[in-house]
Amino acid sequence: MNDLVRQHTALSDTDLEWLHLLVSEWQLLSDLSFADLVLWVPTLDGTRYVSVAQMRPNTGPTSYQDDMVGHLVPRGRRPMLDAALDEGRIVREGDPEWREEVPVRVESIPVRREGRVLGVIARNTNLLTVRTPSRLELTYLQSASDLAQMIAAGSFPFPGDQVDMDASPRVGDGLIRLDADSIVQYASPNALSAYHRLGLASDLVGQHLGRATAELAPSRGPVDEALVKLASGWAPRETEVEGGDGVIQLRTIPLKPKGIRIGSLVLCRDVTELRRRERELITKDATIREIHHRVKNNLQTVAALLRLQARRMDSEQGREALNEAVRRVGSIAIVHETLSQNLDERVEFDEIADRVIAMVAEISPAKVSCRRTGRFGILDAEVATPLAMVLTEVLQNALEHAFAPAEQGSVEVSAVRGGTRVDGRLLITVLDDGRGLPEGFDPKRTGNLGLQIVRTLVEGELGGTFDMVPGPERGTRVLLDVPVRTDK
């Protein structure tokens, strides 16, 4: 719509915002009218109309099989559009049009903002299935007529009341029509069922909706008065009411077709099961986070016991082996600590990488500066845990074997993500400027326990590749290529 309006019309950005607000609300008008809606705006030179938006009803058959957005129509071809635009009134005169052997009633509703008519809504009703209307359909049509008059007068939609149509109740979810005193004149079967779920034992018709709603909700003191007023439909509002065994969502729309409130529309939806599932998910998420927290605590306890045992070891080789085990356990604990703070099983690995780098560098006898470049990004937990261990082993190997004690040097960890939207790669390079690889060294066959762990995790668990090659000038370059999911 933005492109069409800016390309073909003279409307300002504020006018365009008003049209967006209208389009966010007009599913309501379409469903109440059982009709298709097409928004026509006059072009810059005033000789044509351009269709900038279209809506089909959820409550009846469509009268347009094709997409009308972007169509241009010369002025004069559709006299009802001309009359609505020039006279600023709703035009209903004329015989039904026949489209592919289907009779269609056409009406034109001017779209007004601050006294100016910006465009015209063509309301097209498929008459092929017309029958004697029921009380529900009559209420729908009367409410649609009131809303159409408000659009023509510029009082609907309500400024500043942006509605999320995916989350708000719809016409088919449940509709209640109130009079000027907030007394229920009509309640659809779905609306009545929703109130019965709250604990209502009688019919809604004839009751004051605000007071009836407040009586069904748990007593909340002064808040009850606000709920009475809100459910009475005096202002456009949305709220949820919980009572008995149910939760319902309410949306109130004051009806002022001639500037004076004649009543209100109240849309309601039973969201009991939806809220129950949300509470279950919250409980499940909390349980998962608690499990990760406890695993982290247990791993830290294991690391502390290994550290104590290492201090009592007389063998230098045994002490070093236990210290390596402490670092391995610590890297896994870091991942679980991060997972315990998240709502899902995905982690921002950059923070984990920085903590692993700091942990390994802290205990190195060499005076080596370690830094990270690039971004690892968000990774699944099943990738993050083994990758944290791999990074620990590679860094530990570099700091132990590339530099002599008290020797100065640097280690750089770089990460690059690439690939398609879903199937991507994470390329990790660990480059040191130490003494380099020994003669005849084969990283796929030789190496200590740490490198064996790296090979097993990268190739077996992560499904990636691992290699060690001489650095560009000196030192060693470790190359890791790991498949990752990048759809989120």
XYZ file of C-alpha atoms in Angstrom:
488
model
C 0.000 0.000 0.000
C 2.856 2.401 0.789
C 4.297 2.052 -2.711
C 0.936 2.466 -4.449
C -0.062 5.526 -2.430
C 3.289 7.264 -2.892
C 3.496 6.403 -6.594
C -0.036 7.319 -7.692
C -1.574 9.727 -5.149
C -0.997 13.077 -3.439
C -1.703 11.796 0.090
C 0.674 12.827 2.864
C 2.435 10.477 5.288
C -0.138 11.278 7.992
C -2.933 10.423 5.551
C -1.162 7.162 4.786
C -0.926 6.376 8.508
C -4.708 6.882 8.765
C -5.269 4.424 5.899
C -3.011 1.903 7.623
C -5.032 2.314 10.817
C -8.235 1.793 8.827
C -6.902 -1.320 7.106
C -5.812 -2.769 10.464
C -9.456 -2.513 11.611
C -11.576 -3.139 8.533
C -11.727 -6.928 8.856
C -14.380 -6.081 11.453
C -16.449 -4.138 8.904
C -15.996 -6.846 6.267
C -17.177 -9.627 8.590
C -20.151 -7.642 9.902
C -21.181 -6.755 6.330
C -20.626 -10.264 4.886
C -18.913 -8.291 2.120
C -15.620 -7.713 0.307
C -13.973 -4.343 0.830
C -11.746 -2.556 -1.686
C -10.088 0.757 -0.856
C -9.897 3.140 -3.836
C -7.838 6.342 -3.711
C -7.912 9.067 -6.399
C -4.686 9.459 -8.352
C -2.495 12.560 -8.341
C -4.110 14.025 -11.485
C -7.643 13.166 -10.330
C -8.507 11.247 -13.495
C -8.379 7.724 -12.074
C -8.677 5.633 -8.942
C -6.065 3.147 -7.717
C -6.944 0.184 -5.510
C -4.506 0.134 -2.571
C -6.008 -2.539 -0.278
C -8.555 -5.369 -0.275
C -10.291 -7.478 2.373
C -12.455 -10.606 2.065
C -15.023 -11.609 4.701
C -14.673 -14.574 7.020
C -18.455 -14.729 7.385
C -19.595 -15.127 3.783
C -18.613 -15.875 0.172
C -16.304 -13.492 -1.644
C -17.473 -11.438 -4.614
C -13.918 -11.030 -5.964
C -11.992 -14.121 -7.002
C -9.077 -12.014 -8.237
C -6.740 -9.715 -6.350
C -7.826 -6.125 -6.965
C -4.848 -4.371 -5.366
C -2.971 -2.225 -7.886
C -5.852 -1.929 -10.379
C -6.443 1.470 -11.966
C -9.971 2.591 -12.927
C -10.773 5.780 -14.914
C -12.984 8.299 -13.167
C -16.533 8.036 -14.518
C -16.514 4.274 -15.031
C -17.884 3.678 -11.507
C -20.326 6.511 -10.748
C -20.854 5.389 -7.148
C -17.180 5.971 -6.398
C -17.424 9.440 -7.915
C -20.533 10.309 -5.900
C -19.059 9.108 -2.599
C -15.813 11.012 -3.202
C -17.415 14.257 -4.417
C -20.391 14.371 -2.027
C -18.751 12.751 1.002
C -21.702 10.448 1.689
C -22.438 6.742 1.643
C -23.862 5.776 -1.742
C -26.156 2.753 -1.993
C -28.187 3.572 -5.116
C -28.079 1.378 -8.179
C -28.925 -2.147 -9.260
C -26.740 -5.151 -8.396
C -23.815 -5.833 -10.695
C -23.371 -9.255 -12.306
C -19.917 -10.767 -12.100
C -19.427 -14.220 -13.590
C -23.181 -14.911 -13.191
C -23.084 -13.784 -9.549
C -25.207 -10.784 -8.454
C -23.179 -8.333 -6.340
C -24.568 -5.371 -4.403
C -22.097 -2.478 -4.475
C -21.951 0.366 -1.961
C -19.420 3.180 -1.592
C -18.253 4.542 1.761
C -16.120 7.721 1.846
C -13.015 7.567 4.054
C -12.790 10.869 5.907
C -9.973 12.326 7.977
C -10.079 15.792 9.520
C -12.814 16.912 7.165
C -11.137 15.632 3.972
C -12.190 12.579 1.966
C -9.029 10.545 1.330
C -10.610 7.734 -0.654
C -13.605 5.448 -0.975
C -14.312 1.926 0.311
C -16.270 -0.163 -2.180
C -18.349 -2.668 -0.220
C -19.311 -5.625 -2.445
C -21.814 -8.191 -1.191
C -22.315 -11.541 -2.924
C -26.118 -11.931 -3.199
C -26.088 -15.509 -4.463
C -26.668 -16.971 -0.979
C -29.007 -14.272 0.330
C -31.846 -15.628 2.472
C -34.136 -14.318 5.184
C -31.665 -12.910 7.734
C -31.536 -14.257 11.271
C -31.334 -12.107 14.404
C -27.549 -12.564 14.391
C -27.251 -11.414 10.775
C -29.513 -8.420 11.362
C -27.357 -7.391 14.322
C -24.225 -7.807 12.212
C -25.646 -5.682 9.390
C -26.888 -2.919 11.705
C -23.504 -2.778 13.412
C -21.782 -2.654 10.012
C -24.035 0.255 8.996
C -23.096 2.166 12.162
C -19.390 1.581 11.565
C -19.696 2.668 7.935
C -21.292 5.952 9.033
C -18.459 6.473 11.523
C -15.870 5.913 8.759
C -17.706 8.404 6.546
C -17.726 10.910 9.422
C -14.018 10.365 10.217
C -14.649 9.004 13.734
C -13.536 5.436 13.003
C -10.980 3.971 13.345
C -10.051 5.448 16.718
C -6.791 7.452 16.563
C -4.000 5.904 18.609
C -5.888 2.628 19.032
C -3.709 0.309 16.949
C -5.154 -3.210 17.143
C -3.300 -6.478 16.737
C -5.856 -8.385 14.672
C -4.073 -11.688 15.262
C -4.565 -11.364 19.020
C -7.870 -9.460 19.242
C -11.294 -11.153 19.268
C -13.046 -11.390 15.901
C -16.691 -11.142 14.978
C -17.119 -14.922 14.782
C -15.556 -15.448 18.223
C -18.489 -13.772 19.953
C -20.433 -10.503 19.592
C -22.548 -8.545 22.060
C -24.592 -5.465 21.103
C -25.257 -2.906 23.846
C -27.640 0.052 23.884
C -26.755 3.538 25.106
C -27.269 2.445 28.736
C -24.916 -0.570 28.302
C -27.823 -2.999 28.468
C -27.322 -6.125 26.364
C -29.640 -6.114 23.344
C -28.162 -9.165 21.650
C -25.500 -11.769 22.442
C -24.347 -14.289 19.850
C -24.248 -17.981 20.829
C -20.445 -17.930 21.072
C -20.515 -14.862 23.305
C -23.098 -16.491 25.573
C -20.993 -19.660 25.784
C -17.951 -17.598 26.764
C -19.870 -15.944 29.615
C -21.247 -19.292 30.738
C -17.602 -20.413 30.986
C -17.060 -17.523 33.402
C -19.942 -18.790 35.549
C -22.979 -16.940 34.216
C -26.078 -19.022 34.974
C -28.657 -16.933 33.090
C -29.093 -15.177 29.752
C -27.150 -11.993 29.003
C -29.933 -10.130 27.182
C -31.431 -7.426 29.364
C -28.475 -7.282 31.778
C -26.040 -4.420 32.295
C -22.890 -5.944 30.797
C -20.431 -4.014 32.967
C -22.028 -5.018 36.252
C -22.633 -8.601 35.110
C -18.978 -8.948 34.090
C -17.685 -7.474 37.361
C -19.860 -9.880 39.374
C -18.376 -12.870 37.528
C -14.765 -11.754 38.080
C -13.069 -12.227 41.464
C -13.554 -9.257 43.771
C -10.693 -6.813 43.353
C -11.934 -3.775 45.288
C -11.677 -0.463 43.422
C -10.641 -2.278 40.241
C -14.202 -3.581 39.945
C -15.424 -0.070 39.135
C -12.933 0.202 36.268
C -14.035 -3.189 34.950
C -17.701 -2.121 35.083
C -16.946 0.965 33.018
C -14.676 -0.886 30.584
C -17.162 -3.693 29.907
C -19.915 -1.093 29.493
C -18.318 -0.004 26.223
C -17.850 3.702 26.894
C -14.372 3.737 25.314
C -12.393 1.546 22.892
C -10.526 -0.857 25.134
C -9.272 -4.437 25.389
C -9.032 -6.519 28.540
C -9.212 -10.058 29.875
C -11.614 -11.266 32.517
C -10.988 -14.391 34.566
C -13.644 -16.002 36.681
C -15.053 -19.407 37.488
C -13.213 -21.881 35.261
C -12.703 -19.580 32.310
C -10.866 -16.611 30.861
C -12.433 -14.401 28.194
C -10.916 -11.596 26.166
C -13.066 -8.502 25.608
C -12.778 -5.708 23.073
C -15.230 -2.811 23.280
C -16.080 -0.472 20.370
C -18.343 2.537 21.075
C -20.826 3.200 18.252
C -21.275 6.886 17.385
C -22.653 7.006 13.831
C -23.845 10.623 14.223
C -21.378 11.786 16.845
C -23.498 10.634 19.792
C -23.001 7.219 21.404
C -25.999 5.017 20.618
C -24.470 1.851 22.065
C -21.425 -0.355 21.773
C -20.101 -3.488 20.169
C -18.327 -5.928 22.428
C -16.285 -8.686 20.817
C -15.365 -11.548 23.117
C -13.361 -14.733 22.830
C -12.947 -17.685 25.141
C -9.166 -17.914 25.702
C -9.317 -20.371 28.607
C -7.436 -23.186 26.888
C -4.932 -20.786 25.334
C -4.034 -19.302 28.729
C -3.888 -22.766 30.280
C -1.363 -23.887 27.665
C 0.644 -20.696 28.152
C 0.814 -21.366 31.899
C 1.929 -24.929 31.212
C 4.673 -23.661 28.891
C 5.812 -21.143 31.500
C 5.951 -23.919 34.097
C 7.848 -26.155 31.690
C 10.325 -23.392 30.850
C 10.883 -22.706 34.531
C 11.481 -26.413 35.163
C 14.004 -26.643 32.318
C 15.864 -23.568 33.573
C 15.939 -25.019 37.083
C 17.368 -28.286 35.730
C 20.137 -26.424 33.906
C 20.838 -24.434 37.071
C 21.156 -27.594 39.139
C 23.348 -29.289 36.532
C 25.598 -26.226 36.572
C 25.810 -26.365 40.373
C 26.618 -30.091 40.293
C 29.330 -29.578 37.680
C 30.861 -26.800 39.742
C 30.860 -29.150 42.738
C 32.625 -31.818 40.660
C 35.179 -29.231 39.511
C 35.799 -28.155 43.096
C 36.356 -31.780 44.189
C 38.778 -32.348 41.313
C 40.610 -29.155 42.234
C 40.931 -30.306 45.860
C 42.185 -33.685 44.710
C 44.743 -32.043 42.421
C 46.203 -30.078 45.331
C 46.821 -33.310 47.237
C 48.543 -35.025 44.319
C 52.290 -35.570 44.607
C 52.648 -36.370 40.925
C 52.997 -33.290 38.716
C 51.592 -35.241 35.770
C 48.562 -36.349 37.776
C 47.987 -32.827 39.074
C 48.024 -31.436 35.548
C 45.596 -34.113 34.333
C 43.140 -33.203 37.083
C 43.466 -29.490 36.288
C 42.642 -30.252 32.657
C 39.556 -32.134 33.824
C 38.562 -29.102 35.926
C 38.711 -26.872 32.848
C 36.652 -29.348 30.785
C 33.965 -29.579 33.430
C 34.023 -25.795 33.807
C 33.375 -25.222 30.092
C 30.273 -27.433 30.227
C 29.097 -25.638 33.390
C 29.307 -22.282 31.578
C 26.889 -23.533 28.895
C 24.384 -24.809 31.465
C 24.608 -21.543 33.385
C 23.725 -19.640 30.208
C 20.871 -22.046 29.408
C 19.463 -21.576 32.915
C 18.917 -17.885 32.114
C 17.157 -18.408 28.750
C 13.561 -19.197 27.809
C 14.531 -21.704 25.122
C 17.250 -24.221 24.346
C 19.339 -21.715 22.400
C 22.226 -19.586 23.649
C 24.217 -16.563 22.557
C 27.573 -18.315 22.181
C 29.726 -15.155 22.032
C 29.347 -14.709 25.798
C 30.257 -18.369 26.377
C 33.288 -18.092 24.091
C 34.541 -15.006 25.944
C 34.216 -16.750 29.315
C 35.984 -19.874 28.030
C 38.827 -17.763 26.638
C 39.182 -15.914 29.944
C 39.056 -19.153 31.974
C 41.796 -20.849 29.949
C 44.024 -17.748 29.704
C 43.816 -17.132 33.459
C 45.667 -20.324 34.362
C 48.223 -20.245 31.560
C 51.881 -19.902 32.718
C 52.704 -17.971 29.541
C 51.990 -14.233 29.202
C 49.635 -14.620 26.264
C 46.923 -12.187 25.212
C 43.746 -13.833 23.915
C 41.032 -12.086 21.934
C 37.930 -12.915 19.889
C 36.867 -11.458 16.549
C 33.655 -12.082 14.624
C 30.425 -13.510 16.021
C 29.430 -17.070 16.832
C 25.784 -15.963 17.139
C 22.944 -17.977 18.609
C 23.435 -21.747 18.745
C 21.304 -24.701 19.807
C 22.202 -26.262 23.140
C 23.216 -29.540 21.487
C 25.820 -27.586 19.486
C 26.890 -25.162 22.206
C 27.894 -27.775 24.804
C 30.357 -29.806 22.675
C 31.598 -26.632 20.959
C 32.470 -25.091 24.337
C 34.541 -28.187 25.158
C 36.215 -28.084 21.740
C 37.139 -24.411 22.178
C 38.510 -25.140 25.648
C 40.710 -27.973 24.381
C 42.026 -26.033 21.377
C 42.904 -22.977 23.476
C 44.420 -25.070 26.227
C 46.518 -26.945 23.673
C 47.743 -23.669 22.136
C 48.682 -22.128 25.476
C 50.436 -25.285 26.707
C 52.406 -26.281 23.618
C 52.856 -23.120 21.536
C 54.569 -20.997 24.202
C 57.253 -21.543 26.799
C 56.540 -20.507 30.415
C 56.650 -16.703 30.841
C 56.881 -16.296 27.048
C 54.786 -13.534 25.514
C 52.464 -14.113 22.592
C 48.935 -13.836 21.294
C 46.039 -16.100 20.395
C 43.126 -14.954 18.238
C 39.789 -16.750 17.996
C 37.722 -15.723 14.979
C 34.226 -16.879 14.013
C 32.353 -16.444 10.726
C 28.831 -17.633 9.990
C 27.585 -18.160 6.448
C 25.345 -20.281 4.257
C 21.656 -20.342 3.421
C 18.758 -19.213 5.620
C 18.308 -22.651 7.192
C 21.474 -24.639 6.521
C 24.588 -22.652 7.422
C 28.186 -23.140 8.484
C 30.168 -21.812 11.399
C 33.842 -21.360 10.526
C 36.138 -21.013 13.552
C 39.836 -20.199 13.359
C 42.225 -20.257 16.349
C 45.548 -18.643 15.378
C 48.594 -18.388 17.642
C 52.037 -16.899 17.004
C 53.901 -19.547 18.985
C 56.567 -22.093 18.051
C 54.451 -23.878 15.442
C 53.784 -27.560 14.738
C 56.512 -30.160 15.194
C 57.963 -31.860 12.122
C 55.734 -34.600 10.691
C 52.783 -33.719 12.921
C 49.458 -35.122 11.671
C 46.446 -33.700 13.575
C 44.202 -36.530 12.357
C 46.375 -39.279 13.860
C 48.733 -37.894 16.450
C 48.146 -35.627 19.427
C 47.343 -35.734 23.101
C 44.046 -36.573 24.787
C 42.772 -33.034 24.245
C 43.123 -33.258 20.466
C 41.497 -36.694 20.476
C 38.538 -35.154 22.302
C 38.405 -32.348 19.719
C 38.402 -34.780 16.798
C 35.713 -36.947 18.376
C 33.394 -34.035 19.210
C 33.837 -32.095 15.958
C 33.639 -34.990 13.522
C 31.412 -37.382 15.477
C 28.977 -35.209 17.453
C 28.926 -31.940 15.519
C 29.327 -33.427 12.024
C 32.057 -30.928 11.100
C 35.718 -30.935 10.118
C 38.910 -30.204 12.073
C 42.417 -29.415 10.887
C 45.687 -27.887 12.136
C 48.058 -26.140 9.712
C 51.063 -23.814 10.034
C 50.224 -20.135 10.515
C 50.723 -17.603 7.704
C 54.006 -16.366 9.196
C 54.613 -18.432 12.310
C 52.622 -20.356 14.867
C 49.659 -22.649 14.240
C 46.220 -22.212 12.739
C 43.374 -24.493 13.913
C 40.430 -24.685 11.504
C 36.955 -25.814 12.589
C 33.990 -26.039 10.196
C 30.685 -26.872 11.916
C 27.155 -27.040 10.408
C 24.642 -24.851 12.315
C 20.976 -23.952 12.027
C 20.397 -20.318 11.088
C 16.595 -20.079 10.742
C 16.268 -17.980 13.914
